[in-house]
mmCIF file of C-alpha atoms in Angstrom:
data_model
loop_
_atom_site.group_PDB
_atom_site.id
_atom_site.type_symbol
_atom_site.label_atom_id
_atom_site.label_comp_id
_atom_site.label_asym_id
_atom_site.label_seq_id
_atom_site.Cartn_x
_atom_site.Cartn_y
_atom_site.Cartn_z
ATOM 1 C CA UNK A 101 -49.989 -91.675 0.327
ATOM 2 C CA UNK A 102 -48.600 -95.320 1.733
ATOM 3 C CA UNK A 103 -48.761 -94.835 5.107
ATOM 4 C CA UNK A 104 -51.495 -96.377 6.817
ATOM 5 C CA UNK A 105 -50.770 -96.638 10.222
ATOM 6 C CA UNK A 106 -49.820 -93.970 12.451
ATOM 7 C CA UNK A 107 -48.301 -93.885 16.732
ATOM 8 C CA UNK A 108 -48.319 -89.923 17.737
ATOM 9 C CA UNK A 109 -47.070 -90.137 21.512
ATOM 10 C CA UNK A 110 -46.312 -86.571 23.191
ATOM 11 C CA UNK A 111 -46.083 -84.977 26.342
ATOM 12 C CA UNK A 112 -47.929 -81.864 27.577
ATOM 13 C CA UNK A 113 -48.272 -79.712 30.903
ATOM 14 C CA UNK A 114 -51.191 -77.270 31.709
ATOM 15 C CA UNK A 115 -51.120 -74.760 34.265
ATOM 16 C CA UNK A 116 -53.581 -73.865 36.781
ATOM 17 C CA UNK A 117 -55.949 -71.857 34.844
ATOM 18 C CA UNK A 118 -56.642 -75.032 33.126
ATOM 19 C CA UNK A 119 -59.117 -76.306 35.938
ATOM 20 C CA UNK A 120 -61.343 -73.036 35.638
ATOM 21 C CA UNK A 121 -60.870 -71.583 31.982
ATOM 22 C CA UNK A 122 -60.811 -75.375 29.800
ATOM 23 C CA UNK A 123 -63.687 -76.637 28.232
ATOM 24 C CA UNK A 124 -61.721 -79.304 26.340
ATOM 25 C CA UNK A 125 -58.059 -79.858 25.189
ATOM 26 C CA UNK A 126 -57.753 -81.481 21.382
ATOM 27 C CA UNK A 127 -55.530 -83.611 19.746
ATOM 28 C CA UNK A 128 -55.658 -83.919 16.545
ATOM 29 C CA UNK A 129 -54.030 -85.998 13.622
ATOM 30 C CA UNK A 130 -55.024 -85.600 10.283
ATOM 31 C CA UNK A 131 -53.739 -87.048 6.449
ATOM 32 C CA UNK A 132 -55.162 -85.832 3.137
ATOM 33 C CA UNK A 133 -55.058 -88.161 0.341
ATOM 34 C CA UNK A 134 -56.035 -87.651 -3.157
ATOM 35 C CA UNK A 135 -58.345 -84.916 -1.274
ATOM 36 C CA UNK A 136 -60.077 -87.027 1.332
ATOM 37 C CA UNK A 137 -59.377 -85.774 4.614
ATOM 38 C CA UNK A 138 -58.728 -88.230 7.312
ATOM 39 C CA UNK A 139 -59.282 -85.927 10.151
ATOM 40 C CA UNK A 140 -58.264 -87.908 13.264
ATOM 41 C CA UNK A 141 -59.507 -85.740 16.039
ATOM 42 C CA UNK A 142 -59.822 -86.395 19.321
ATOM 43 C CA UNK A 143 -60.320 -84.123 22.378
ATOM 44 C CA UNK A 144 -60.740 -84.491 26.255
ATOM 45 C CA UNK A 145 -63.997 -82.881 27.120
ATOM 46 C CA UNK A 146 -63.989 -80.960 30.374
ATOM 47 C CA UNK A 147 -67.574 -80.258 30.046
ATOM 48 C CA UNK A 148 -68.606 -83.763 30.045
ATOM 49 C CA UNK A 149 -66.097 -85.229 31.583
ATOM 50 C CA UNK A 150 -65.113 -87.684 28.607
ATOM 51 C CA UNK A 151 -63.158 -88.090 25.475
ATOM 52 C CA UNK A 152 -64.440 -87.220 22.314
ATOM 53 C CA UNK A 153 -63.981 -88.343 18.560
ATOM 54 C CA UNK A 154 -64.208 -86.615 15.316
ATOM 55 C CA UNK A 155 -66.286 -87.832 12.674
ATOM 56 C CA UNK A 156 -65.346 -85.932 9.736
ATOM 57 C CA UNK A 157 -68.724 -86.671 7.498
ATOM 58 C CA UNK A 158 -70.903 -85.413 10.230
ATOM 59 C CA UNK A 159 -68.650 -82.560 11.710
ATOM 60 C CA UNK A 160 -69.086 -83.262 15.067
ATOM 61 C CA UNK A 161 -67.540 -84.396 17.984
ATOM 62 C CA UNK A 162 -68.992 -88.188 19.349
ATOM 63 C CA UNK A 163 -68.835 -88.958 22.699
ATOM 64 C CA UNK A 164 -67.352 -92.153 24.285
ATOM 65 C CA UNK A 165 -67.184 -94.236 26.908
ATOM 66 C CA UNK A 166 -63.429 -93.321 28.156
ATOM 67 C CA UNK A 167 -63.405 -90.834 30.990
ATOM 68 C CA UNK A 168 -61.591 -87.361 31.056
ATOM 69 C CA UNK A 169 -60.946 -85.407 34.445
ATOM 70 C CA UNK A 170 -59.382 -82.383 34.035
ATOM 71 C CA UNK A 171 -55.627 -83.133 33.798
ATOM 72 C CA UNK A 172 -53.678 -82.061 36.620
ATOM 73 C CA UNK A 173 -51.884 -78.613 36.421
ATOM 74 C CA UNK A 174 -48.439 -78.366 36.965
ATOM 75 C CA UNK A 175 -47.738 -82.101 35.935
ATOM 76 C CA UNK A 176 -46.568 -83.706 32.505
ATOM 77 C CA UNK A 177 -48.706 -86.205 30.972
ATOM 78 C CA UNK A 178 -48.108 -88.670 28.366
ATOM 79 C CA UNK A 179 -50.400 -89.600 25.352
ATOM 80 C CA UNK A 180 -50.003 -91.878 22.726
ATOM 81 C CA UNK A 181 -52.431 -92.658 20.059
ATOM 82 C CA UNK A 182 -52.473 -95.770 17.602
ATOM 83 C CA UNK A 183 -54.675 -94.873 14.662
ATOM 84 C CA UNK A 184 -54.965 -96.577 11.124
ATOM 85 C CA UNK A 185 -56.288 -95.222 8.215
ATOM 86 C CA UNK A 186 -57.916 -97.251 4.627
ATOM 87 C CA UNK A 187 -57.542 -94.731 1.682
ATOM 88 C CA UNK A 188 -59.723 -97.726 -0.409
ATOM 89 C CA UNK A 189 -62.404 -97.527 1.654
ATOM 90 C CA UNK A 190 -61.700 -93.894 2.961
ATOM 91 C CA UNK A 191 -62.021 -94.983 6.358
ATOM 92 C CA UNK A 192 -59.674 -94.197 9.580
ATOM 93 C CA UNK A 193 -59.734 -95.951 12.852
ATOM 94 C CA UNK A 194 -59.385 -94.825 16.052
ATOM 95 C CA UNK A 195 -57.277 -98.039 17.533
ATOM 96 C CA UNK A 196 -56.051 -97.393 20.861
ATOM 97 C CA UNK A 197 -55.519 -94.166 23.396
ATOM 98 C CA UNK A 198 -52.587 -94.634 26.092
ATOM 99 C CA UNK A 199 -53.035 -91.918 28.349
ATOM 100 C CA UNK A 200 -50.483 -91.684 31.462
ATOM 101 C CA UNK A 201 -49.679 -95.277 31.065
ATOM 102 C CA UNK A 202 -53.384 -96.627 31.070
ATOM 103 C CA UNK A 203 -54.248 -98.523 28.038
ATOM 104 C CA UNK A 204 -58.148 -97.857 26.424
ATOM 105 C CA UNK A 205 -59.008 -99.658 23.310
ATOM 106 C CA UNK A 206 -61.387 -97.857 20.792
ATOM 107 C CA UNK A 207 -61.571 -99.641 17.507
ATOM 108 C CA UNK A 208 -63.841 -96.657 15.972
ATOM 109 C CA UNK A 209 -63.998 -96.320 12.438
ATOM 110 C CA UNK A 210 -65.337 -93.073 10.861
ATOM 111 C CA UNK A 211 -65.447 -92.176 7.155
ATOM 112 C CA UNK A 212 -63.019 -89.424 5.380
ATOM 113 C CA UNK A 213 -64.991 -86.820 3.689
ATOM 114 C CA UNK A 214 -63.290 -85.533 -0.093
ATOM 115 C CA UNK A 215 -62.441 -81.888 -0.191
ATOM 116 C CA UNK A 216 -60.542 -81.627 -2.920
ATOM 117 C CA UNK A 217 -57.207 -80.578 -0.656
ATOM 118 C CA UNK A 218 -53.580 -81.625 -1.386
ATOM 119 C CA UNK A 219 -51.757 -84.460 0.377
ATOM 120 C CA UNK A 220 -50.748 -83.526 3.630
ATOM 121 C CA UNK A 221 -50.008 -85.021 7.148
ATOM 122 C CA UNK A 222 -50.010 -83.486 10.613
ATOM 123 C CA UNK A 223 -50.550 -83.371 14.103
ATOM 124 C CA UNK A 224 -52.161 -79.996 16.361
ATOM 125 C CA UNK A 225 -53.244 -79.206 19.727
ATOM 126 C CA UNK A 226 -56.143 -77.168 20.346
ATOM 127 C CA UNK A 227 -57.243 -75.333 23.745
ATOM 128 C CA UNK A 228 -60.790 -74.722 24.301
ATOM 129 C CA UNK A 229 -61.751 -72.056 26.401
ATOM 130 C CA UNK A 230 -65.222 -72.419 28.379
ATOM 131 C CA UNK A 231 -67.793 -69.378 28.598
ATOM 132 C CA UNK A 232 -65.631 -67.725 31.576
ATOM 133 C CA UNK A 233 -63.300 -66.031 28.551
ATOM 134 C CA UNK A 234 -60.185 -67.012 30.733
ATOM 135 C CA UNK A 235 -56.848 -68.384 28.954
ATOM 136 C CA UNK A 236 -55.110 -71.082 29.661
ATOM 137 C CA UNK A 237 -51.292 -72.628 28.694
ATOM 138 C CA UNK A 238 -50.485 -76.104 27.781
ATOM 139 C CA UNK A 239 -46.977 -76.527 26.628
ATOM 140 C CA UNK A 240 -46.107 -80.304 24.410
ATOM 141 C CA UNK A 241 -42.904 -81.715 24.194
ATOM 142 C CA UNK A 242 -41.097 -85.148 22.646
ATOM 143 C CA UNK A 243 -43.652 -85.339 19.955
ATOM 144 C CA UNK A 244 -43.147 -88.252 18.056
ATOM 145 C CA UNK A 245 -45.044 -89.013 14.930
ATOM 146 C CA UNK A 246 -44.187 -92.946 13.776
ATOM 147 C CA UNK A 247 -45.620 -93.840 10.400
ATOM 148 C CA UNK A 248 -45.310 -97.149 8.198
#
């Protein structure tokens, strides 16, 4: 419950059937406290080309300004997220994304939405398939999940 401040930096590797069967790969990080979810999502949308943000009071994914090829198949790429979270004002922030050594500063602040659930923290990866059906692998590795 006294962590505020989180650094999740990971690897991952898709293969080829990324570039036709993706419609988004997510990434998310989440903390329940006193049963507000602080649902840190994020997710690189293939569709449009951009990364996305999860605001949990709305339940939807919001667009911003950072673009989002498709990752490259067959490659490892690195991701690190800085993100903060204020259980007094039931707030989290998205801070900064470091994707493949490029910096992008965010500073977005969404609201935590109370569902009653028991404390909890976590990190998961998502694949989204687009309306072709086909599957896809991404594999992660050297998570690291830094709290304080």
């Amino acid at each position: 419950d006294g962590v505020h401040n989180f650094l999740w930096d990971f690897y991952f590797y898709v293969d080829n059937s990324s570039q036709s069967g993706g419609q988004a790969l997510e990434f998310d990080a989440f903390q329940f406290v006193h049963g507000y979810n602080y649902m840190i999502g994020s997710q690189c949308d293939y569709g449009r080309g951009a990364w996305d943000t999860w605001d949990e009071v709305s339940g939807r994914w919001m667009p911003t300004s950072i673009s989002c090829p498709k990752f490259s198949s067959n490659t490892w790429h690195h991701i690190q997220w800085y993100e903060t979270t204020n259980t007094n004002s039931h707030q989290y922030t998205y801070v900064t994304l470091v994707i493949d050594g490029h910096v992008y500063p965010l500073n977005i602040t969404r609201n935590a939405r109370n569902l009653g659930w028991s404390d909890n923290l976590g990190v998961q990866w998502q694949l989204d398939v687009n309306a072709s059906g086909q599957g896809y692998h991404e594999w992660v590795d050297n998570v690291t999940l830094s709290i304080w």
